[in-house]
Coordinates of C-alpha atoms in Angstrom, one line a residue:
Chain A
M1 CA 44.0 -47.6 -8.2
L2 CA 41.8 -45.4 -6.3
E3 CA 40.4 -42.4 -7.9
V4 CA 38.3 -39.7 -6.2
K5 CA 36.5 -37.2 -8.3
N6 CA 35.1 -33.8 -7.2
L7 CA 34.0 -35.2 -3.7
V8 CA 31.7 -33.2 -1.7
K9 CA 30.4 -33.8 1.5
K10 CA 28.0 -31.2 3.1
Y11 CA 26.6 -31.2 6.6
S12 CA 23.5 -28.9 6.5
D13 CA 25.3 -25.5 5.5
K14 CA 29.0 -26.6 6.2
Y15 CA 31.1 -28.1 3.7
A16 CA 33.3 -31.0 5.6
V17 CA 34.7 -32.0 2.2
D18 CA 34.8 -29.3 -0.4
D19 CA 35.3 -30.7 -4.0
I20 CA 38.4 -32.7 -3.7
S21 CA 39.9 -35.0 -6.3
F22 CA 42.9 -37.3 -6.2
F23 CA 44.4 -40.5 -7.6
I24 CA 46.1 -43.2 -5.8
K25 CA 48.2 -45.7 -7.6
D26 CA 48.5 -49.3 -6.7
G27 CA 51.4 -50.0 -4.3
E28 CA 51.5 -46.3 -2.9
I29 CA 51.6 -45.4 0.9
V30 CA 49.7 -42.1 1.0
G31 CA 49.2 -39.8 4.0
F32 CA 46.5 -37.5 4.5
L33 CA 47.8 -34.6 6.6
G34 CA 45.8 -31.9 8.1
P35 CA 44.8 -30.2 11.3
N36 CA 41.8 -31.7 13.4
G37 CA 38.6 -31.0 11.6
A38 CA 39.9 -30.5 8.2
G39 CA 38.0 -33.2 6.8
K40 CA 40.3 -36.2 6.7
T41 CA 38.1 -38.6 8.8
T42 CA 35.1 -37.6 6.7
T43 CA 36.9 -38.5 3.5
M44 CA 38.3 -41.6 4.9
N45 CA 34.6 -42.7 6.0
I46 CA 33.4 -41.9 2.3
L47 CA 36.2 -43.9 0.8
T48 CA 35.2 -47.0 3.0
G49 CA 31.5 -46.5 2.3
Y50 CA 30.6 -45.7 6.0
L51 CA 29.3 -42.4 4.8
S52 CA 27.9 -41.3 1.2
A53 CA 29.1 -38.4 -0.5
T54 CA 26.8 -35.3 -1.2
S55 CA 28.3 -35.3 -4.7
G56 CA 31.2 -36.6 -6.5
N57 CA 32.6 -40.1 -7.1
V58 CA 34.9 -42.8 -5.6
L59 CA 36.2 -45.3 -8.2
V60 CA 38.1 -48.4 -6.6
D61 CA 39.7 -50.1 -9.7
G62 CA 37.2 -48.3 -11.8
V63 CA 34.1 -49.3 -9.9
D64 CA 32.0 -46.8 -8.3
I65 CA 31.5 -47.3 -4.4
S66 CA 27.9 -45.7 -4.6
E67 CA 26.9 -48.2 -7.5
K68 CA 28.4 -51.5 -6.1
P69 CA 29.2 -50.9 -2.5
L70 CA 29.6 -54.5 -1.6
A71 CA 31.9 -55.4 -4.3
V72 CA 34.1 -52.3 -3.5
K73 CA 34.1 -52.8 0.3
K74 CA 35.5 -56.4 -0.3
N75 CA 38.7 -54.7 -1.5
I76 CA 39.0 -52.2 1.3
G77 CA 40.1 -52.7 5.0
F78 CA 39.5 -49.8 7.3
L79 CA 40.8 -49.1 10.8
P80 CA 38.7 -46.2 12.0
E81 CA 40.1 -43.6 14.7
T82 CA 38.5 -45.7 17.4
P83 CA 39.2 -49.3 16.6
P84 CA 35.7 -51.1 16.3
L85 CA 36.3 -53.8 18.8
Y86 CA 33.8 -56.0 20.8
M87 CA 35.1 -56.0 24.2
D88 CA 33.2 -59.1 25.4
M89 CA 35.1 -61.4 22.7
T90 CA 38.5 -62.9 22.9
V91 CA 40.8 -61.7 20.2
Y92 CA 40.5 -65.0 18.1
E93 CA 36.8 -65.0 18.4
Y94 CA 36.7 -61.4 17.2
L95 CA 39.0 -62.3 14.1
T96 CA 37.0 -65.2 13.5
F97 CA 33.8 -63.1 13.4
V98 CA 35.5 -60.4 11.2
Y99 CA 36.6 -63.3 8.8
E100 CA 33.0 -64.5 8.5
L101 CA 31.4 -61.0 8.2
K102 CA 33.8 -60.3 5.3
G103 CA 32.6 -63.4 3.8
C104 CA 36.3 -64.6 3.3
D105 CA 36.9 -67.8 1.5
F106 CA 40.5 -68.8 2.6
N107 CA 41.7 -71.6 4.7
K108 CA 40.4 -69.8 7.8
E109 CA 42.9 -71.3 10.3
K110 CA 45.9 -70.4 8.1
H111 CA 44.7 -66.9 7.2
L112 CA 44.0 -66.1 10.6
R113 CA 47.4 -67.3 11.7
E114 CA 49.0 -65.3 9.1
V115 CA 47.1 -62.2 10.2
C116 CA 48.1 -62.6 13.9
D117 CA 51.7 -63.3 13.0
T118 CA 51.7 -60.1 10.8
V119 CA 50.7 -57.9 13.5
K120 CA 52.3 -60.0 16.4
I121 CA 49.1 -60.8 18.5
Y122 CA 49.2 -64.6 18.4
E123 CA 50.3 -64.8 21.9
V124 CA 47.2 -62.9 23.0
K125 CA 44.7 -64.6 20.9
D126 CA 42.9 -66.3 23.8
R127 CA 42.6 -63.1 25.9
L128 CA 39.6 -61.0 26.1
I129 CA 39.9 -57.8 24.2
R130 CA 38.6 -55.8 27.1
N131 CA 41.8 -56.8 29.1
L132 CA 44.4 -55.8 26.3
S133 CA 46.5 -52.7 26.5
K134 CA 45.7 -49.9 24.0
G135 CA 48.6 -50.9 22.0
Y136 CA 47.3 -54.5 21.5
K137 CA 44.0 -53.2 20.9
Q138 CA 45.2 -51.2 18.0
R139 CA 47.0 -54.1 16.6
V140 CA 43.8 -56.2 16.8
G141 CA 42.0 -53.2 14.8
I142 CA 44.8 -53.6 12.4
A143 CA 44.5 -57.2 12.2
S144 CA 40.6 -56.8 11.5
A145 CA 41.6 -54.3 8.6
I146 CA 43.8 -56.7 7.0
I147 CA 41.7 -59.9 7.2
G148 CA 40.7 -60.9 3.9
N149 CA 43.7 -59.5 2.4
P150 CA 42.1 -56.4 0.9
K151 CA 44.0 -54.5 -1.8
F152 CA 43.6 -51.1 0.0
I153 CA 44.0 -50.5 3.5
I154 CA 42.9 -47.2 5.2
F155 CA 44.1 -46.2 8.5
D156 CA 42.6 -43.2 10.3
E157 CA 44.9 -41.6 12.8
P158 CA 46.5 -44.9 13.6
T159 CA 48.8 -43.9 16.4
V160 CA 46.6 -41.5 18.4
G161 CA 46.8 -42.2 22.1
L162 CA 49.7 -44.7 21.8
D163 CA 52.9 -44.4 23.6
P164 CA 56.1 -43.7 21.9
K165 CA 57.2 -47.4 21.7
Q166 CA 53.8 -48.5 20.5
I167 CA 53.8 -45.7 18.0
I168 CA 57.1 -46.8 16.5
E169 CA 55.7 -50.4 16.3
V170 CA 52.4 -49.4 14.6
R171 CA 54.5 -47.3 12.1
N172 CA 56.8 -50.1 11.2
L173 CA 53.8 -52.3 10.9
I174 CA 52.2 -50.0 8.4
R175 CA 55.3 -49.8 6.6
T176 CA 55.5 -53.5 6.3
L177 CA 52.0 -53.7 5.2
G178 CA 52.6 -51.1 2.6
K179 CA 54.8 -53.4 0.7
S180 CA 52.0 -55.8 -0.3
H181 CA 49.1 -53.4 -0.1
T182 CA 48.1 -49.9 -1.1
V183 CA 47.8 -47.8 2.3
I184 CA 46.2 -44.6 2.9
L185 CA 46.5 -43.2 6.2
S186 CA 45.6 -40.0 8.1
S187 CA 47.3 -38.0 10.7
H188 CA 47.8 -34.6 11.9
I189 CA 51.5 -35.3 12.7
L190 CA 53.8 -34.2 9.9
S191 CA 56.8 -36.3 11.0
E192 CA 54.6 -39.4 11.2
V193 CA 53.4 -39.0 7.5
Q194 CA 57.0 -38.1 6.5
A195 CA 58.1 -41.3 8.2
I196 CA 55.7 -43.8 6.7
C197 CA 54.3 -42.3 3.3
D198 CA 55.7 -41.9 -0.1
R199 CA 53.3 -39.2 -0.9
I200 CA 51.5 -36.6 1.2
L201 CA 48.3 -35.0 0.6
I202 CA 47.6 -31.8 2.8
I203 CA 44.1 -31.0 3.5
N204 CA 42.6 -28.2 5.2
E205 CA 39.0 -26.9 5.6
G206 CA 37.8 -29.8 3.3
R207 CA 40.3 -28.9 0.3
I208 CA 43.6 -30.4 -0.7
I209 CA 46.2 -27.6 -0.5
A210 CA 49.2 -29.7 -1.6
D211 CA 49.8 -33.1 -3.0
E212 CA 53.5 -33.9 -3.1
K213 CA 56.0 -36.8 -2.9
T214 CA 57.4 -36.8 0.7
S215 CA 61.0 -36.5 -0.4
N216 CA 60.4 -33.2 -2.1
L217 CA 57.5 -31.8 0.2
A218 CA 60.0 -29.2 1.5
S219 CA 61.3 -27.7 -1.6
A220 CA 58.0 -28.0 -3.4
L221 CA 56.4 -25.9 -0.6
G222 CA 59.1 -23.3 -1.4
Q223 CA 61.2 -24.0 1.6
A224 CA 65.0 -24.4 1.5
I225 CA 66.2 -27.7 2.9
K226 CA 68.2 -27.1 6.0
I227 CA 70.5 -29.5 7.5
K228 CA 72.3 -29.7 10.7
V229 CA 75.7 -31.4 10.4
K230 CA 78.4 -32.1 13.0
V231 CA 81.7 -32.6 11.5
S232 CA 85.1 -33.5 13.3
G233 CA 87.7 -31.1 11.6
P234 CA 88.9 -27.5 11.7
Q235 CA 85.8 -25.2 12.0
K236 CA 86.8 -22.5 9.5
E237 CA 88.0 -24.8 6.8
V238 CA 85.0 -27.1 7.0
A239 CA 82.8 -24.1 6.8
G240 CA 84.5 -22.9 3.7
L241 CA 84.3 -26.4 2.2
L242 CA 80.8 -26.5 2.7
R243 CA 80.2 -23.1 1.3
G244 CA 81.8 -24.2 -1.8
L245 CA 79.4 -27.2 -2.5
P246 CA 77.1 -26.6 -5.5
G247 CA 73.6 -25.6 -4.3
V248 CA 74.5 -24.5 -1.1
T249 CA 73.3 -21.1 -0.3
K250 CA 74.0 -20.6 3.4
V251 CA 76.2 -22.0 5.9
Q252 CA 75.9 -21.0 9.5
E253 CA 78.4 -22.2 12.3
V254 CA 76.6 -23.1 15.4
G255 CA 79.7 -22.5 17.4
V256 CA 79.4 -25.4 19.7
K257 CA 82.5 -27.5 20.1
E258 CA 82.1 -31.2 21.2
G259 CA 85.3 -32.8 21.4
D260 CA 86.9 -31.9 18.1
A261 CA 83.7 -31.7 16.1
F262 CA 81.7 -28.5 15.2
S263 CA 78.0 -28.1 14.1
F264 CA 76.8 -26.1 11.1
Y265 CA 73.5 -25.3 9.6
V266 CA 73.6 -25.9 6.0
E267 CA 70.9 -24.7 3.6
A268 CA 70.7 -25.4 -0.1
S269 CA 68.5 -24.0 -2.8
N270 CA 65.0 -25.5 -3.6
G271 CA 65.0 -29.2 -4.5
I272 CA 68.8 -29.9 -4.2
D273 CA 69.7 -32.7 -1.8
I274 CA 73.3 -31.8 -0.7
R275 CA 73.9 -34.6 1.7
K276 CA 75.5 -37.0 -0.8
P277 CA 78.0 -34.4 -2.3
M278 CA 78.6 -33.1 1.3
F279 CA 79.5 -36.5 2.4
K280 CA 81.8 -37.2 -0.6
A281 CA 83.6 -33.7 -0.1
L282 CA 84.1 -34.2 3.6
A283 CA 85.4 -37.8 3.3
A284 CA 87.8 -36.8 0.7
K285 CA 89.4 -34.3 3.3
G286 CA 89.2 -36.9 5.9
W287 CA 86.7 -35.0 8.2
P288 CA 84.3 -37.5 9.5
I289 CA 80.6 -36.5 9.9
M290 CA 79.6 -37.0 13.4
G291 CA 76.0 -36.3 13.1
L292 CA 73.6 -35.1 10.5
E293 CA 69.9 -34.2 10.9
N294 CA 66.9 -32.7 8.9
T295 CA 65.5 -29.9 10.7
D296 CA 62.2 -31.3 10.7
G297 CA 60.8 -28.5 13.0
E298 CA 61.2 -26.1 10.2
L299 CA 58.8 -28.3 8.2
E300 CA 56.4 -28.5 10.8
E301 CA 56.3 -24.6 10.5
V302 CA 56.0 -24.7 7.0
F303 CA 52.9 -26.8 7.3
V304 CA 51.3 -24.4 9.8
R305 CA 52.3 -21.6 7.6
L306 CA 50.8 -23.3 4.6
I307 CA 47.4 -23.8 6.3
D308 CA 47.3 -20.3 7.7
K309 CA 47.9 -19.0 4.3
D310 CA 45.3 -21.3 2.9
T311 CA 42.7 -20.3 5.7
K312 CA 43.2 -16.6 5.2
G313 CA 43.4 -17.0 1.4
G314 CA 40.2 -19.0 1.3
K315 CA 38.1 -16.3 2.9
Chain B
M1 CA 24.2 -62.2 8.3
V2 CA 25.3 -65.5 9.8
A3 CA 28.2 -64.0 11.3
I4 CA 26.1 -61.2 13.0
Y5 CA 23.6 -63.8 14.0
K6 CA 26.3 -65.9 15.6
R7 CA 27.9 -63.1 17.4
E8 CA 24.7 -61.7 18.9
M9 CA 23.6 -65.3 20.1
R10 CA 27.2 -65.6 21.7
S11 CA 26.9 -62.1 23.1
Y12 CA 23.6 -62.9 24.8
F13 CA 25.3 -65.6 26.8
T14 CA 28.8 -64.0 27.4
T15 CA 27.1 -60.8 28.8
W16 CA 24.4 -60.8 31.3
T17 CA 21.7 -59.6 28.8
G18 CA 20.5 -63.2 27.8
Y19 CA 20.4 -64.5 31.4
I20 CA 18.7 -61.4 32.7
F21 CA 16.0 -61.7 29.9
L22 CA 15.5 -65.5 30.5
A23 CA 15.3 -65.0 34.4
V24 CA 12.9 -62.1 34.2
A25 CA 10.8 -63.6 31.4
I26 CA 10.5 -67.1 33.1
C27 CA 9.9 -65.8 36.6
L28 CA 7.3 -63.1 35.4
S29 CA 5.5 -65.4 33.1
A30 CA 5.5 -68.4 35.7
F31 CA 4.0 -65.9 38.2
I32 CA 1.3 -64.9 35.8
F33 CA 0.6 -68.5 34.8
A34 CA 0.3 -69.7 38.4
M35 CA -2.0 -66.8 39.3
S36 CA -4.3 -67.2 36.2
T37 CA -4.6 -70.9 36.3
L38 CA -3.9 -73.2 39.1
L39 CA -4.2 -70.6 41.7
N40 CA -7.2 -68.6 40.5
G41 CA -9.5 -70.1 42.8
N42 CA -11.1 -72.9 40.9
G43 CA -7.9 -74.5 39.5
T44 CA -8.9 -74.2 35.9
S45 CA -7.1 -75.6 32.9
D46 CA -8.4 -72.7 30.9
T47 CA -5.0 -70.7 29.6
S48 CA -6.8 -67.8 27.7
G49 CA -6.3 -65.5 30.9
Y50 CA -2.7 -66.4 30.9
F51 CA -2.3 -65.5 27.2
S52 CA -4.1 -62.3 27.3
I53 CA -1.9 -61.1 30.2
M54 CA 1.2 -62.4 28.8
I55 CA 1.0 -59.9 25.8
Y56 CA 1.6 -57.1 28.3
G57 CA 4.3 -59.1 30.2
M58 CA 6.1 -59.3 26.9
V59 CA 6.1 -55.6 26.7
F60 CA 8.4 -55.6 29.8
F61 CA 10.8 -58.2 29.0
L62 CA 11.3 -58.4 25.2
P63 CA 12.9 -54.9 25.2
I64 CA 15.8 -56.3 27.4
L65 CA 16.8 -58.3 24.0
T66 CA 16.8 -55.3 22.0
M67 CA 17.9 -52.4 24.1
K68 CA 21.5 -52.9 23.3
S69 CA 21.1 -54.3 19.7
F70 CA 22.3 -51.1 17.9
S71 CA 22.6 -48.6 20.7
E72 CA 25.7 -50.4 22.0
E73 CA 27.2 -50.8 18.6
K74 CA 26.8 -46.8 18.0
K75 CA 28.2 -46.2 21.5
L76 CA 31.3 -48.4 21.0
K77 CA 31.7 -47.5 17.3
T78 CA 31.7 -51.0 16.3
E79 CA 29.0 -50.0 13.7
Q80 CA 31.7 -48.8 11.8
L81 CA 32.9 -52.2 11.2
L82 CA 29.5 -53.4 10.3
M83 CA 28.8 -50.6 8.0
T84 CA 32.0 -50.9 6.1
A85 CA 31.9 -54.6 5.9
P86 CA 30.8 -56.0 2.6
I87 CA 27.3 -56.6 3.8
S88 CA 23.9 -55.1 3.1
S89 CA 22.0 -53.1 5.7
W90 CA 19.4 -56.0 5.5
Q91 CA 21.9 -58.6 6.4
M92 CA 23.1 -56.5 9.3
V93 CA 19.6 -55.8 10.8
L94 CA 18.2 -59.5 10.0
G95 CA 21.1 -60.9 11.8
K96 CA 20.4 -59.0 15.0
Y97 CA 16.7 -59.6 14.5
L98 CA 16.7 -63.2 14.1
S99 CA 19.1 -63.7 17.1
A100 CA 16.4 -61.9 19.3
L101 CA 13.9 -64.0 17.7
T102 CA 15.8 -67.0 18.8
M103 CA 15.9 -65.9 22.3
L104 CA 12.3 -65.4 22.2
G105 CA 11.9 -69.0 21.0
I106 CA 14.0 -70.4 23.6
Y107 CA 12.0 -68.6 26.3
L108 CA 8.8 -69.9 24.7
V109 CA 10.0 -73.4 24.6
A110 CA 11.2 -73.1 28.3
S111 CA 7.6 -71.8 29.0
L112 CA 6.2 -75.1 28.0
L113 CA 7.1 -76.4 31.4
F114 CA 4.3 -74.4 33.0
F115 CA 1.9 -76.3 31.2
I116 CA 2.7 -79.8 32.5
P117 CA 1.2 -79.4 35.9
L118 CA -2.1 -78.5 34.3
F119 CA -2.6 -82.0 32.9
D120 CA -2.2 -83.4 36.5
Y121 CA -3.6 -80.9 38.8
A122 CA -6.1 -78.7 37.0
V123 CA -9.8 -79.4 37.4
V124 CA -11.1 -80.8 34.3
D125 CA -13.3 -78.4 32.4
T126 CA -16.7 -79.4 33.6
I127 CA -18.6 -77.4 30.9
N128 CA -16.8 -78.8 27.8
G129 CA -16.0 -82.2 29.7
Y130 CA -12.4 -82.3 28.8
G131 CA -8.9 -81.2 30.2
P132 CA -6.4 -78.8 28.9
N133 CA -6.8 -78.0 25.2
V134 CA -3.4 -78.6 23.6
A135 CA -4.4 -77.4 20.1
L136 CA -5.5 -74.1 21.8
M137 CA -2.3 -73.8 23.8
I138 CA 0.0 -74.3 20.8
G139 CA -2.1 -71.8 18.8
N140 CA -1.7 -69.3 21.5
L141 CA 2.0 -69.9 21.9
F142 CA 2.4 -69.2 18.1
A143 CA 0.3 -66.0 18.6
L144 CA 2.8 -65.0 21.2
L145 CA 5.7 -65.7 19.0
L146 CA 4.1 -63.4 16.3
V147 CA 3.3 -60.6 18.6
G148 CA 7.0 -60.9 20.0
A149 CA 8.4 -61.0 16.5
C150 CA 6.7 -57.4 16.2
F151 CA 7.9 -56.1 19.5
I152 CA 11.3 -57.3 18.7
A153 CA 11.2 -55.4 15.4
I154 CA 10.0 -52.2 17.1
G155 CA 12.6 -52.6 19.7
I156 CA 15.4 -53.0 17.3
F157 CA 14.2 -50.0 15.4
I158 CA 14.3 -47.9 18.6
S159 CA 17.6 -49.2 19.5
S160 CA 18.9 -48.0 16.1
L161 CA 17.9 -44.4 16.9
T162 CA 19.7 -43.8 20.2
E163 CA 23.2 -44.8 21.7
N164 CA 21.6 -44.9 25.1
Q165 CA 20.6 -48.4 26.2
F166 CA 18.4 -46.9 29.0
A167 CA 16.6 -44.5 26.6
S168 CA 16.2 -47.5 24.3
I169 CA 14.5 -49.8 26.7
V170 CA 12.1 -47.0 28.3
L171 CA 11.1 -45.8 24.8
T172 CA 10.4 -49.3 23.6
I173 CA 8.2 -50.2 26.5
L174 CA 6.3 -46.9 26.2
I175 CA 5.8 -47.3 22.5
L176 CA 4.9 -51.0 22.9
L177 CA 2.1 -50.0 25.5
A178 CA 0.9 -47.3 23.1
F179 CA 0.4 -50.0 20.5
L180 CA -1.5 -52.2 22.8
L181 CA -3.7 -49.2 24.3
V182 CA -4.6 -48.1 20.9
S183 CA -7.3 -50.9 20.8
S184 CA -8.8 -50.1 24.2
F185 CA -9.4 -46.5 23.1
N186 CA -10.2 -47.4 19.5
S187 CA -13.9 -48.0 20.4
L188 CA -14.4 -44.9 22.0
I189 CA -13.5 -42.9 18.8
E190 CA -16.5 -41.6 16.9
N191 CA -14.6 -40.9 13.5
E192 CA -14.7 -43.9 11.2
T193 CA -11.5 -42.8 9.3
V194 CA -9.4 -42.3 12.4
R195 CA -10.8 -45.7 13.8
V196 CA -9.8 -47.6 10.8
I197 CA -6.2 -46.1 10.8
L198 CA -5.8 -46.7 14.6
D199 CA -6.9 -50.3 13.9
W200 CA -3.8 -50.7 11.8
F201 CA -1.6 -50.2 14.8
S202 CA -3.8 -52.3 17.0
L203 CA -1.8 -55.4 18.0
Y204 CA -4.1 -56.5 20.7
A205 CA -7.3 -56.9 18.8
R206 CA -5.8 -59.3 16.4
Y207 CA -4.2 -61.4 19.1
E208 CA -7.4 -61.7 21.1
N209 CA -8.8 -64.1 18.3
F210 CA -5.9 -66.5 19.0
T211 CA -6.8 -66.5 22.7
Y212 CA -10.3 -67.5 21.9
G213 CA -8.8 -70.3 19.7
V214 CA -9.4 -68.8 16.5
F215 CA -6.6 -69.1 14.0
D216 CA -6.7 -66.0 12.1
I217 CA -4.7 -66.0 8.8
S218 CA -5.2 -62.2 8.3
A219 CA -3.8 -61.5 11.7
L220 CA -0.7 -63.8 10.8
L221 CA -0.1 -61.7 7.6
Y222 CA -0.8 -58.5 9.8
Y223 CA 1.9 -59.3 12.4
I224 CA 4.5 -60.6 9.6
S225 CA 4.1 -57.3 7.7
L226 CA 4.3 -55.1 10.8
A227 CA 7.5 -56.8 11.9
G228 CA 8.8 -56.4 8.3
V229 CA 7.9 -52.8 8.3
F230 CA 9.9 -52.0 11.3
V231 CA 12.9 -54.2 10.1
F232 CA 12.8 -52.1 6.9
L233 CA 12.7 -48.9 8.7
T234 CA 15.7 -50.0 10.7
T235 CA 17.7 -50.6 7.4
R236 CA 16.6 -47.2 6.3
V237 CA 17.9 -45.5 9.6
F238 CA 21.6 -46.9 8.6
E239 CA 21.1 -45.8 5.0
A240 CA 19.8 -42.5 6.0
R241 CA 22.8 -42.0 8.5
R242 CA 25.2 -42.6 5.7
Y243 CA 23.8 -39.2 4.3
N244 CA 24.0 -37.2 7.4

């Protein structure tokens, strides 16, 4: 587990991190979400021992990083925002260097092969890093973070600058790593954190303003869950059925007909997930669901509102 | 430390740095050697002239080795890897330092070639009645190594302060020159205290003894501690950076 207690980082007269505390259990995938300049990178740099805190503690499995930095660093793999790659080395030379730098004590060939296979870079292992695409460079960066099999892996903005296909690959990779490691990642994209993480810490102006499980973030933030559903069936009756479901507060007909299907916005009161009862009710009537989507855009707005509120309230 | 040492050594020979260093160092010193011994008019085997000029020669080519040391790591953000790896600042700095020192060693060994012609072609020292003084040469080469070890420590320290390689090399050359010139101006200073303090920075005064063939144990300790001080200061730069 990783415990952060009253962490403060002050640059001359500005607080980059202003008294934050949180606790991360083993096996969690936790996302740090916040606008640029919120203090995400600073926090990660302190967690990895790159920077020292002005005050407060970082405890990794009970050991304080400021007291035993080398022991703690052995347990942490880090991918900074810019992957720290030596352009004049081949992928394999670089990974060998990182392996030796971390003082690992495995079967080197086997371990590096496993790492290469995990991040799918074995086929480029003999190429110069300079000549790799950005997506591959990112994967080599991830490989260097997981060498030595650290218990915690910290990713700072792991998908910035990648194309959509690479973004999906990197997200999947992080989810896979999350099965065997405790992962902390930072991002300024809400949907990304939602897609990967179990839990989200929202950070703004150096303070944590929300700490919630991803699944109930919207409801916890006081926002009704709003779903767009497309149903093949008679419009009026479907709307009536949906209105009758427990927890549903509002059903709005979108009014667009596609084939024999109609779309509806369905809102439910806080914390209630109506997708399952909705499916069962519609199935019982024989009206198939043709489409179902969470209105993520709404959540994006919640995030912005939350940050605005915090910024104004904090001053 | 070994990992960093190996990477640096590799990097000297996969980028141009190592080759440029060896080319510049060997050409420059070969020229100085030829002019100060065989071609100086009387074909002497006395190498003291060569060694006293070489301390200035090193000012211009040793910074090639150290200009990138930490500047480039900072620029490419690879220092983040080193500073979050389970190694101490000492290991990080010493890995770099020893690799540059190894390059200096390679150069000094290569420069042994210059001395071979002396044994064949130089006029035998008529005053003392013997040829090239091998012990004196070895002592002088050792002195060059010591002075070079200080220059490298200073160069690495300066490269840890900037991410600009050009600034790093220029600043290093200027500071090394200042170190050497201190001794020239030192004798002009009236104030005893200032003179004693400046004497502490005087690399050249201690080197001179070696060129006369005197093995000076206090000079040996001086050079080792001066290099140590700058290696230490470099580790402090990184520790301080964690707090800024």
